[in-house]
PDB file of C-alpha atoms in Angstrom:
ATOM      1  CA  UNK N 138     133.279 -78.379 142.317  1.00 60.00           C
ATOM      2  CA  UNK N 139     129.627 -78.475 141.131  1.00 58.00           C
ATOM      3  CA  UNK N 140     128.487 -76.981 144.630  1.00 63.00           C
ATOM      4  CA  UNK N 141     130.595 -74.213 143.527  1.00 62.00           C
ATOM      5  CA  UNK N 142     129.442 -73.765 140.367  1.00 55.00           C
ATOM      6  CA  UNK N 143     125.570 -74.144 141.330  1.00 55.00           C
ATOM      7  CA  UNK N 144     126.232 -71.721 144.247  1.00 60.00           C
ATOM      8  CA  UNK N 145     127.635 -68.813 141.832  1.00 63.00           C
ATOM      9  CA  UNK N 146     124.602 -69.518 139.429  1.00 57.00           C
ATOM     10  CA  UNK N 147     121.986 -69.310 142.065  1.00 54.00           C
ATOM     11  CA  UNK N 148     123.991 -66.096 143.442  1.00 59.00           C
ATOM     12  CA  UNK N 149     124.368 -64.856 139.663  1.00 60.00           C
ATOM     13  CA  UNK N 150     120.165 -65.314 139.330  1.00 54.00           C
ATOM     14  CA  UNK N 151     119.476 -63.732 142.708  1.00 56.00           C
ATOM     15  CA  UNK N 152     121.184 -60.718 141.332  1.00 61.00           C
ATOM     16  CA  UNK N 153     120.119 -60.536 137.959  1.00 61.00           C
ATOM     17  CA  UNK N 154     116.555 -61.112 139.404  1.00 53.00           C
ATOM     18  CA  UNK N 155     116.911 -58.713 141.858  1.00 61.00           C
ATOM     19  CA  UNK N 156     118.254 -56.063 139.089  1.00 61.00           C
ATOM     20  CA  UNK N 157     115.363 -56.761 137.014  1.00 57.00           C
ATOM     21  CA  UNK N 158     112.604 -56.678 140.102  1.00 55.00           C
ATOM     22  CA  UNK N 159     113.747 -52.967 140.801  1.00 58.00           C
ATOM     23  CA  UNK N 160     114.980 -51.560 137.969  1.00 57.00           C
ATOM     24  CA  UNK N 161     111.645 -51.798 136.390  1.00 52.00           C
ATOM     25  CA  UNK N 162     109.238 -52.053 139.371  1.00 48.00           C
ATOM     26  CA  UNK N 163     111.223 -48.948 141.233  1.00 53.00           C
ATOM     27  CA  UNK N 164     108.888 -45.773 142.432  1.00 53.00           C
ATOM     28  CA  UNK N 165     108.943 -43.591 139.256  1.00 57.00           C
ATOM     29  CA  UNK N 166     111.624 -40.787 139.352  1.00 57.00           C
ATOM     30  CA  UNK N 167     111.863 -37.550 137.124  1.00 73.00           C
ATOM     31  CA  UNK N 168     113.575 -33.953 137.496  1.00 81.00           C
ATOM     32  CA  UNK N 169     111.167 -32.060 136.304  1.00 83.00           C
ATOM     33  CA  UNK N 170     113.077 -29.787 133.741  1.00 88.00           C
ATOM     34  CA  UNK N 171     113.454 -28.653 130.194  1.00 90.00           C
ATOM     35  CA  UNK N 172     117.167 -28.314 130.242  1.00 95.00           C
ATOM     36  CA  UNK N 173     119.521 -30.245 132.063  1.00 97.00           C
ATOM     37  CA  UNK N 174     123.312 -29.873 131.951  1.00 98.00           C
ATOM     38  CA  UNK N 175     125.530 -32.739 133.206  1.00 98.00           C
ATOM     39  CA  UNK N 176     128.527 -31.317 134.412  1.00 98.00           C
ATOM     40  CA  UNK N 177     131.796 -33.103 134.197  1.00 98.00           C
ATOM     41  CA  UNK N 178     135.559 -33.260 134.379  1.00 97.00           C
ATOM     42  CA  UNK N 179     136.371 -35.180 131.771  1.00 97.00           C
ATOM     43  CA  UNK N 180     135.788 -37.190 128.611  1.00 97.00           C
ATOM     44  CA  UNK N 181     134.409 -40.379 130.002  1.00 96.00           C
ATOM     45  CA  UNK N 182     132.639 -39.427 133.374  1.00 97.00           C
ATOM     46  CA  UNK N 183     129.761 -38.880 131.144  1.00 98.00           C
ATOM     47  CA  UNK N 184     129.330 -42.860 130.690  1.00 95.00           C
ATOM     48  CA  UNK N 185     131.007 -43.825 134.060  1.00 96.00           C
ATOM     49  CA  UNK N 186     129.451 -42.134 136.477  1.00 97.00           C
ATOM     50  CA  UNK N 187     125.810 -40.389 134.948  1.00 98.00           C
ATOM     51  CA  UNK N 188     124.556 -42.832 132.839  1.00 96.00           C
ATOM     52  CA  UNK N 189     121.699 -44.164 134.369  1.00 95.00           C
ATOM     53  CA  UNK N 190     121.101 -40.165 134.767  1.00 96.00           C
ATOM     54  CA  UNK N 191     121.259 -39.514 131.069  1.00 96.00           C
ATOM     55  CA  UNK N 192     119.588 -42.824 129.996  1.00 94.00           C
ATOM     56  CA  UNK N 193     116.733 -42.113 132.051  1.00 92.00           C
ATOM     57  CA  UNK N 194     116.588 -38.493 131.447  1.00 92.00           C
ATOM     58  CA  UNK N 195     116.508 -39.465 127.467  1.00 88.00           C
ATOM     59  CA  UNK N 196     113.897 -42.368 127.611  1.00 81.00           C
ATOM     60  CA  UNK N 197     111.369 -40.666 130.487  1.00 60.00           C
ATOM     61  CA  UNK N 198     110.697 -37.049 128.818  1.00 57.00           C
ATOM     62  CA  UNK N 199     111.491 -36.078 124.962  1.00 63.00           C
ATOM     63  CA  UNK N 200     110.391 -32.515 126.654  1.00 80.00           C
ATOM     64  CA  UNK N 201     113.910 -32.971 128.607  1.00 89.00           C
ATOM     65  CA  UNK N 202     117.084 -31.800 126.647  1.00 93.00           C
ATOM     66  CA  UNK N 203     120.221 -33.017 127.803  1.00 96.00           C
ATOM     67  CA  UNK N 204     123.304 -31.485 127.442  1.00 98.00           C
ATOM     68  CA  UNK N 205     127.106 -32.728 128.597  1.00 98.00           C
ATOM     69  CA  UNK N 206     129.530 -29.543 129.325  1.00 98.00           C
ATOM     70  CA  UNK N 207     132.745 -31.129 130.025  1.00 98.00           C
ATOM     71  CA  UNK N 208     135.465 -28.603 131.791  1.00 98.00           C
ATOM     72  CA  UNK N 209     139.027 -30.111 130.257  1.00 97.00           C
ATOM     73  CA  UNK N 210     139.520 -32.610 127.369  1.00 96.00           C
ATOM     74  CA  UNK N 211     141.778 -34.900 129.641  1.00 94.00           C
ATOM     75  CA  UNK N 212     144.592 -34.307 127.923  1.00 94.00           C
ATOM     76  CA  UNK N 213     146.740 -35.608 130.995  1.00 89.00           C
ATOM     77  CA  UNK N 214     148.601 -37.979 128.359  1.00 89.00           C
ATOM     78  CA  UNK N 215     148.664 -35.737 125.627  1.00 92.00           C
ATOM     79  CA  UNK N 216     145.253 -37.607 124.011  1.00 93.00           C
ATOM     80  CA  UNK N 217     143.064 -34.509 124.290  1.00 94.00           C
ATOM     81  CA  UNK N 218     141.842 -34.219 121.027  1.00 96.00           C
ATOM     82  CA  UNK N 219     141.146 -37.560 120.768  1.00 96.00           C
ATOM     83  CA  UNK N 220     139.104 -37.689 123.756  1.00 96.00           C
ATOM     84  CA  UNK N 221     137.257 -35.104 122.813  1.00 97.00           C
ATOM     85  CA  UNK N 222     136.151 -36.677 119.903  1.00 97.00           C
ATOM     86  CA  UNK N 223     135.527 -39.571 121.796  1.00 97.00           C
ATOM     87  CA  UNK N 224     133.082 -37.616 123.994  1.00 98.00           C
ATOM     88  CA  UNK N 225     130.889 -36.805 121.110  1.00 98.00           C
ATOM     89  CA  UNK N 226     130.502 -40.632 119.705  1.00 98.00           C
ATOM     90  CA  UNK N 227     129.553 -41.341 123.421  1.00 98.00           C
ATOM     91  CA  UNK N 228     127.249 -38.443 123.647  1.00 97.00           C
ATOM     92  CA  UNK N 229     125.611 -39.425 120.374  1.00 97.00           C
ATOM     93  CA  UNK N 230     125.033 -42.952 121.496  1.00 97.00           C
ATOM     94  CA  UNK N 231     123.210 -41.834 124.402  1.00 96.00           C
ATOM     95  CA  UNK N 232     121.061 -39.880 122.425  1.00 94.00           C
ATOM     96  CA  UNK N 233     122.401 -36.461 123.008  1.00 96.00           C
ATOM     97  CA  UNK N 234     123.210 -34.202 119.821  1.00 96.00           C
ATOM     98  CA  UNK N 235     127.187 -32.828 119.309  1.00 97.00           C
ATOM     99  CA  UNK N 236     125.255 -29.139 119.161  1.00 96.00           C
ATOM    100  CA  UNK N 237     124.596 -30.469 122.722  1.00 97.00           C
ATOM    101  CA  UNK N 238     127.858 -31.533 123.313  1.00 98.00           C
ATOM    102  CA  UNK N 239     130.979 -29.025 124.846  1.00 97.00           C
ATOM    103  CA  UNK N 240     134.232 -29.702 126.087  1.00 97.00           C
ATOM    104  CA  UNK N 241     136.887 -27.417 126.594  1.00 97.00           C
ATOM    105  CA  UNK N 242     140.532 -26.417 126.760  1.00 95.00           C
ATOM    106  CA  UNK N 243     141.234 -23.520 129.010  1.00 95.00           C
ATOM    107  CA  UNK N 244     144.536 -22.915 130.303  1.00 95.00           C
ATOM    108  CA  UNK N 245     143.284 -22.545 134.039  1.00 95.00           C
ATOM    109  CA  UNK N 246     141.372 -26.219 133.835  1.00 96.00           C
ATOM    110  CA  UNK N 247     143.906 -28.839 132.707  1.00 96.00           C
ATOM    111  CA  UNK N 248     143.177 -32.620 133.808  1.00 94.00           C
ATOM    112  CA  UNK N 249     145.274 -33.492 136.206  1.00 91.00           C
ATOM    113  CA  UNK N 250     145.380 -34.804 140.187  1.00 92.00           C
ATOM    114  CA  UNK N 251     147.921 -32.027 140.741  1.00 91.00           C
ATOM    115  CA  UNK N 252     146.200 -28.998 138.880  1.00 93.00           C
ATOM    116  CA  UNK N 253     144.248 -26.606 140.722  1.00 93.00           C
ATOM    117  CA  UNK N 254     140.739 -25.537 139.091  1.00 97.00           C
ATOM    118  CA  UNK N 255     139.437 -21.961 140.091  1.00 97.00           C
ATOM    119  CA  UNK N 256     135.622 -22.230 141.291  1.00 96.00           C
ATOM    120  CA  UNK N 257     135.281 -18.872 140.073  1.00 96.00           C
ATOM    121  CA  UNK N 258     136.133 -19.420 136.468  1.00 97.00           C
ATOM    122  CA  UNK N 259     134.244 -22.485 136.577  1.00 98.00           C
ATOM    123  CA  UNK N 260     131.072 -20.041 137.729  1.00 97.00           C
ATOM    124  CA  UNK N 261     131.720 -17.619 135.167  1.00 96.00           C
ATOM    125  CA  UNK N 262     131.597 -20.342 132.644  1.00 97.00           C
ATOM    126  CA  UNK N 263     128.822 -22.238 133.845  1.00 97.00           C
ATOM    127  CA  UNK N 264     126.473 -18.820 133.841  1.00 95.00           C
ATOM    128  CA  UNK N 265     127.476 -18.264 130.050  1.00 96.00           C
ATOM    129  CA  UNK N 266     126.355 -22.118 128.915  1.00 97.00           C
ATOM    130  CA  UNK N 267     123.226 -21.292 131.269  1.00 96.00           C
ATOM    131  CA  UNK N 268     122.076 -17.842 129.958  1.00 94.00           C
ATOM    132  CA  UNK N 269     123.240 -19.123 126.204  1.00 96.00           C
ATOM    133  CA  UNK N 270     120.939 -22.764 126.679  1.00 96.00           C
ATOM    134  CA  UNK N 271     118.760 -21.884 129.005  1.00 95.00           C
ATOM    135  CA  UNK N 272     119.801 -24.232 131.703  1.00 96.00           C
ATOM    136  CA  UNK N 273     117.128 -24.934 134.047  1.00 94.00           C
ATOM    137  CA  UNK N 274     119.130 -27.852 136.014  1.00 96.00           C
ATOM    138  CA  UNK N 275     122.581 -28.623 136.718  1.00 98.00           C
ATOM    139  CA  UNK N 276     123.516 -32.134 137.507  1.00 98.00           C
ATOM    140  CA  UNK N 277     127.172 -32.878 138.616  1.00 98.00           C
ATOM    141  CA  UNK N 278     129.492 -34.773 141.331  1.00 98.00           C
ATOM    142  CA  UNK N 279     129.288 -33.850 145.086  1.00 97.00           C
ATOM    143  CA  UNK N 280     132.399 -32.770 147.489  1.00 96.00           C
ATOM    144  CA  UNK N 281     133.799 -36.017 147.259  1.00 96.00           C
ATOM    145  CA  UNK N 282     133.696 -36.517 143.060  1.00 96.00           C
ATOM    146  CA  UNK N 283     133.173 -39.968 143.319  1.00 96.00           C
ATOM    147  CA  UNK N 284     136.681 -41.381 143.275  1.00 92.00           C
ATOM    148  CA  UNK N 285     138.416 -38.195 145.427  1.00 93.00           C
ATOM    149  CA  UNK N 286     139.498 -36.875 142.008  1.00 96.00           C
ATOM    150  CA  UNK N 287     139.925 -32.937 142.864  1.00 97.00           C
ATOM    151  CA  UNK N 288     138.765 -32.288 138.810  1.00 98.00           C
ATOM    152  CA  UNK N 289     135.631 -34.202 139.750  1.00 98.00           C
ATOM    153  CA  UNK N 290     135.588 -32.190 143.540  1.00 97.00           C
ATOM    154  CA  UNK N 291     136.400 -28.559 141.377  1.00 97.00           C
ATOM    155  CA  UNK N 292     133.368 -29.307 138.878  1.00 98.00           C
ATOM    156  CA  UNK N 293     130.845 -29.617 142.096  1.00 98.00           C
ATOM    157  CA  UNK N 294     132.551 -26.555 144.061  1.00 97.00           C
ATOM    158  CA  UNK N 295     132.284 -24.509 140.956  1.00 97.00           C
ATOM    159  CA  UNK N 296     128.471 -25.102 140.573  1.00 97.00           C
ATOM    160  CA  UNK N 297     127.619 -25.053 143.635  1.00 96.00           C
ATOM    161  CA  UNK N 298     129.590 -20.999 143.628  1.00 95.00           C
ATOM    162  CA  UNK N 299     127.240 -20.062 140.219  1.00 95.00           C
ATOM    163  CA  UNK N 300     123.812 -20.818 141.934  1.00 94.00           C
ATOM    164  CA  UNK N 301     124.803 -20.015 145.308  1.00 91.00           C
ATOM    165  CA  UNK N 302     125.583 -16.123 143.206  1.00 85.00           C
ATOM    166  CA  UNK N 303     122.706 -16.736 141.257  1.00 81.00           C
ATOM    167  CA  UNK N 304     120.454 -16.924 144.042  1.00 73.00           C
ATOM    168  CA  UNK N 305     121.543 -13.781 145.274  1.00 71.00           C
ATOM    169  CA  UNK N 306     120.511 -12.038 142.332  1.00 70.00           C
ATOM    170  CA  UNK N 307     117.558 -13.371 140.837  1.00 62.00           C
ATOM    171  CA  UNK N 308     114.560 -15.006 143.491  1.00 59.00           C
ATOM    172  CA  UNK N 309     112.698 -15.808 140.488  1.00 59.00           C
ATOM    173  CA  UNK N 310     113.710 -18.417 137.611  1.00 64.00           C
ATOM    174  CA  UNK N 311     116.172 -19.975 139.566  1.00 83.00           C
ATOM    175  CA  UNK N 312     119.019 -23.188 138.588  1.00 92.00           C
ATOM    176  CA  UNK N 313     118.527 -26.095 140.429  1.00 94.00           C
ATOM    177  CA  UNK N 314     121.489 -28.045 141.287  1.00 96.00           C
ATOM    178  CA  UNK N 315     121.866 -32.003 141.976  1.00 97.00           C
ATOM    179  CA  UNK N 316     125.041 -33.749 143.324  1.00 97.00           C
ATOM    180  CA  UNK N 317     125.712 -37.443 142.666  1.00 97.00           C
ATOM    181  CA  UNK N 318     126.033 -39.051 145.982  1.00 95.00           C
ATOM    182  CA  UNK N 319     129.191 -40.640 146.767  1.00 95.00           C
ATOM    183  CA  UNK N 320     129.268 -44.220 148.036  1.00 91.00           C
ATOM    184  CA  UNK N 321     132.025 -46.257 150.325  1.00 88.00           C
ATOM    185  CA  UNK N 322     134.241 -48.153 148.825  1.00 85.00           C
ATOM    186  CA  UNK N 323     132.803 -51.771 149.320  1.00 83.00           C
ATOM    187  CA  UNK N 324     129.334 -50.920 147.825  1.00 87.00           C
ATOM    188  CA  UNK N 325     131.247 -48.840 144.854  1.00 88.00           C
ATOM    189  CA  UNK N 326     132.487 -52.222 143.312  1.00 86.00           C
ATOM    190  CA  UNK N 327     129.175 -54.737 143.612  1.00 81.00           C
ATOM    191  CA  UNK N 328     127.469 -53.388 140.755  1.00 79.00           C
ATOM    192  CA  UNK N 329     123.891 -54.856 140.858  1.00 75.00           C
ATOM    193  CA  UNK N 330     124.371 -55.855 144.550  1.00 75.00           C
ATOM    194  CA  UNK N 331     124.120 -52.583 145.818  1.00 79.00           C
ATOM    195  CA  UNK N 332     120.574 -52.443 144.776  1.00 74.00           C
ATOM    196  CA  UNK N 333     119.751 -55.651 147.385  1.00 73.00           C
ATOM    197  CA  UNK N 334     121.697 -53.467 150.055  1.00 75.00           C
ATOM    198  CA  UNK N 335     119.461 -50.582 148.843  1.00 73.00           C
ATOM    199  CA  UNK N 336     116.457 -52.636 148.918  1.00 70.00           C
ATOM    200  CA  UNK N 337     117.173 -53.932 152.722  1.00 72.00           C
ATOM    201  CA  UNK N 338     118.064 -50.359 154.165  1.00 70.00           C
ATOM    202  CA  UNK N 339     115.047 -49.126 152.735  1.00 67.00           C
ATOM    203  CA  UNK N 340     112.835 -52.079 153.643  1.00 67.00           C
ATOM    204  CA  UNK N 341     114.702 -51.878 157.454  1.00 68.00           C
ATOM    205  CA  UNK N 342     114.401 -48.160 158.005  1.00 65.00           C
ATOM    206  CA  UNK N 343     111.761 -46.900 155.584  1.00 61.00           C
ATOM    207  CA  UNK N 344     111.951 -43.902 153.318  1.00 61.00           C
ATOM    208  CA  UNK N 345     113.680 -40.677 154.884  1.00 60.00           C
ATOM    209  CA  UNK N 346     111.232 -38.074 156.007  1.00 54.00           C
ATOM    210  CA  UNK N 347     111.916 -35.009 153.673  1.00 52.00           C
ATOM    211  CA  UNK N 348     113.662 -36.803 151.169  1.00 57.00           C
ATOM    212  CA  UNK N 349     115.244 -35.050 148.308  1.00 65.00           C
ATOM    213  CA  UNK N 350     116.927 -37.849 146.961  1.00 82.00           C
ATOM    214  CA  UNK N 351     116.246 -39.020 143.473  1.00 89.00           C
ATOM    215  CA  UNK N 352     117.599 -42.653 142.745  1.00 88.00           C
ATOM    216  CA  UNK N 353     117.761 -43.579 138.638  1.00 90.00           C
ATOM    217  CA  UNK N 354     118.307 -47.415 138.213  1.00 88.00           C
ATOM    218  CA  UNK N 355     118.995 -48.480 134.281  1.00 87.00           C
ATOM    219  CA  UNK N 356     117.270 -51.421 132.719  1.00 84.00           C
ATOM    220  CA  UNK N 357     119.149 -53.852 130.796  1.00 84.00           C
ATOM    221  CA  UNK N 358     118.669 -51.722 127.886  1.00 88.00           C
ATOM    222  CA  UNK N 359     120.035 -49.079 129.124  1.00 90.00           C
ATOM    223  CA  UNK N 360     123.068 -50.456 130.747  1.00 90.00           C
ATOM    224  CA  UNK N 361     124.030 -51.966 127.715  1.00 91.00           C
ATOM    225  CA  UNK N 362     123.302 -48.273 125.970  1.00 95.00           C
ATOM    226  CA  UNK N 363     125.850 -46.799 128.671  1.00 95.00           C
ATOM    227  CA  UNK N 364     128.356 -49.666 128.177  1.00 94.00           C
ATOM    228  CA  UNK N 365     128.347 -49.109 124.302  1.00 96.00           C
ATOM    229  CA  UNK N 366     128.699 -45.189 124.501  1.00 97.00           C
ATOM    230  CA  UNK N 367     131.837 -46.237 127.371  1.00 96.00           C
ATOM    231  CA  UNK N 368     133.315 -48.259 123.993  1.00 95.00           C
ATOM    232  CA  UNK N 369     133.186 -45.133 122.187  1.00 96.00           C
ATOM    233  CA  UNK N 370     136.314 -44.175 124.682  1.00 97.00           C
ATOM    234  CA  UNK N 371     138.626 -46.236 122.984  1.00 95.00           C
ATOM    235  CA  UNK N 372     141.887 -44.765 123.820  1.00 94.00           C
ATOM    236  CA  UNK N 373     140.866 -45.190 128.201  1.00 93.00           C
ATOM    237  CA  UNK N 374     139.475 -49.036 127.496  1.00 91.00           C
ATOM    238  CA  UNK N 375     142.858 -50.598 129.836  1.00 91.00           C
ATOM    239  CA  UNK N 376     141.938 -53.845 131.243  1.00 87.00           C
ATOM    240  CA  UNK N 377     140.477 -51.764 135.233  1.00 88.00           C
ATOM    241  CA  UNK N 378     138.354 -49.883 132.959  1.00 89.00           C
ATOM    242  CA  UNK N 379     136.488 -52.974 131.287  1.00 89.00           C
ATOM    243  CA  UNK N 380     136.268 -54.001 135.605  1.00 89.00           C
ATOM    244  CA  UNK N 381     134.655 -51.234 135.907  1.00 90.00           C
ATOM    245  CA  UNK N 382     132.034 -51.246 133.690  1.00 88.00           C
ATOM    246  CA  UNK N 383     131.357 -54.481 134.651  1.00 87.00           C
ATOM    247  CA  UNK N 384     131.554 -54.195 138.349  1.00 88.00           C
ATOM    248  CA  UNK N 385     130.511 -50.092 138.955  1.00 92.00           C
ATOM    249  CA  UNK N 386     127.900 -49.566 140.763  1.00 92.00           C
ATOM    250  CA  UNK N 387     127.505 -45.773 139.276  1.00 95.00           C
ATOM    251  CA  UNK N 388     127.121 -48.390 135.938  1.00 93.00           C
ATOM    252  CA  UNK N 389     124.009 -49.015 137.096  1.00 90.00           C
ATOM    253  CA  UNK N 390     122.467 -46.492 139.763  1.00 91.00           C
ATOM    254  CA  UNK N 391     123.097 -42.726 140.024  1.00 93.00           C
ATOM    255  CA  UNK N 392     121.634 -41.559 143.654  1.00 92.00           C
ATOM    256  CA  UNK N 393     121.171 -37.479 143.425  1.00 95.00           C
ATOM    257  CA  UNK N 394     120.890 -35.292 145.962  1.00 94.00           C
ATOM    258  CA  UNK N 395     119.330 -31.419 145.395  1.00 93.00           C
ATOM    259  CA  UNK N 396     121.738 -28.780 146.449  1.00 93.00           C
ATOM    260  CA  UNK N 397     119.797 -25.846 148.608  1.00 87.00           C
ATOM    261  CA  UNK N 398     121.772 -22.263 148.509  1.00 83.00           C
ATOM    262  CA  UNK N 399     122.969 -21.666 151.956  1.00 75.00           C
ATOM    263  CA  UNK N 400     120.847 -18.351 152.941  1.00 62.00           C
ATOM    264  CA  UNK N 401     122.596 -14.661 152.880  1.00 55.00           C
TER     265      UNK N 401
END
């Protein structure tokens, strides 16, 4: 029994130690922008999937505002104006204003797995918060969303349809757009240990050659700023959800990837 035990504590340190070696010794990473616009599906994903994103983006740059445009309440189970609310406290925790802070309730983008969501509307949307805020970056899910959700997948397709017009029209001043890698299952659930597995695969292979990749890993601090604004979701805290932000790895590192404007 107390092989056991000493064999989870020496794990336990390895990883905590590990956590601390690169989330403060890690090569620097920035987006260099004025105004960034997370991009997501619903209440929630703000905290669950960006906040290392929005932690970092808030502690690295006062220059940087952030702002969190979020395309349904979730209102799946009728708690949509609750949630929205909810998404504010969270916001505010994280440092980001409620003049910052959007989500909306259009008849074409209700939450739900079965509900279709129009990457056109979503465009037409996206280039009024733009040309109203001055959006210089857009930061949302890829073509997977994460967890397959096809909210989450919509949100990404609709983005990537505004600057893929945008670019059309307008060489100069354009949007930049980052996608939040999705991960296989197995590394999605080891929290800190994916940063070991990221440590060996870089250590093995070495940095890709033309690498447009930018990794944010939270300190301490600022996981426990991103697990306080999750608390603000009271109505979603089920017992998987508390898992989650204990086990995530998006709880700790958000892995973007800049999305280039396939040429006309």
């Amino acid at each position: 029994m107390w092989t056991s035990v000493l064999s989870i504590s020496l794990l336990v340190s390895i990883l905590v130690y590990a956590y601390h070696v690169l989330a403060h010794f890690q090569q620097p990473n920035t987006i260099e922008s004025k105004q960034v616009l997370i991009l997501t599906a619903h209440p929630d994903d703000e905290c669950m999937f960006f906040g290392p994103t929005i932690t970092a983006l808030r502690s690295g740059s006062s220059k940087t505002r952030v702002h969190v445009l979020c395309l349904s309440t979730g209102n799946a189970d009728g708690l949509g104006m609750t949630r929205k609310k909810e998404l504010t406290r969270s916001c505010q925790v994280m440092g980001i204003p409620p003049s910052n802070v959007k989500a909306l309730d259009h008849e074409g983008l209700q939450d739900g797995m079965k509900n279709t969501w129009s990457s056109t509307l979503i465009a037409d949307i996206l280039k009024d918060y733009v040309s109203k805020h001055k959006i210089d970056t857009i930061i949302t899910f890829d073509d997977y969303g994460v967890s397959g959700h096809p909210n989450h997948i919509a949100a990404y397709n609709g983005a990537k349809h505004f600057i893929q017009k945008e670019s059309c029209k307008n060489e100069n001043n354009k949007v930049k757009l980052f996608k939040l890698t999705s991960i296989l299952l197995p590394r999605k659930y080891i929290g800190i240990g994916d940063l070991i597995y990221m440590g060996i695969e870089q250590r093995l292979f070495g940095p890709k050659e033309d690498n447009e990749d930018i990794v944010f890993v939270s300190s301490p601090i600022n996981y426990l700023v991103t697990h306080k604004a999750m608390r603000r979701h009271v109505s979603q805290l089920v017992w998987f959800r508390w898992l989650y932000v204990t086990f995530s790895r998006y709880m700790f590192v958000n892995q973007l990837v800049a999305v280039i404007p396939s040429p006309v």
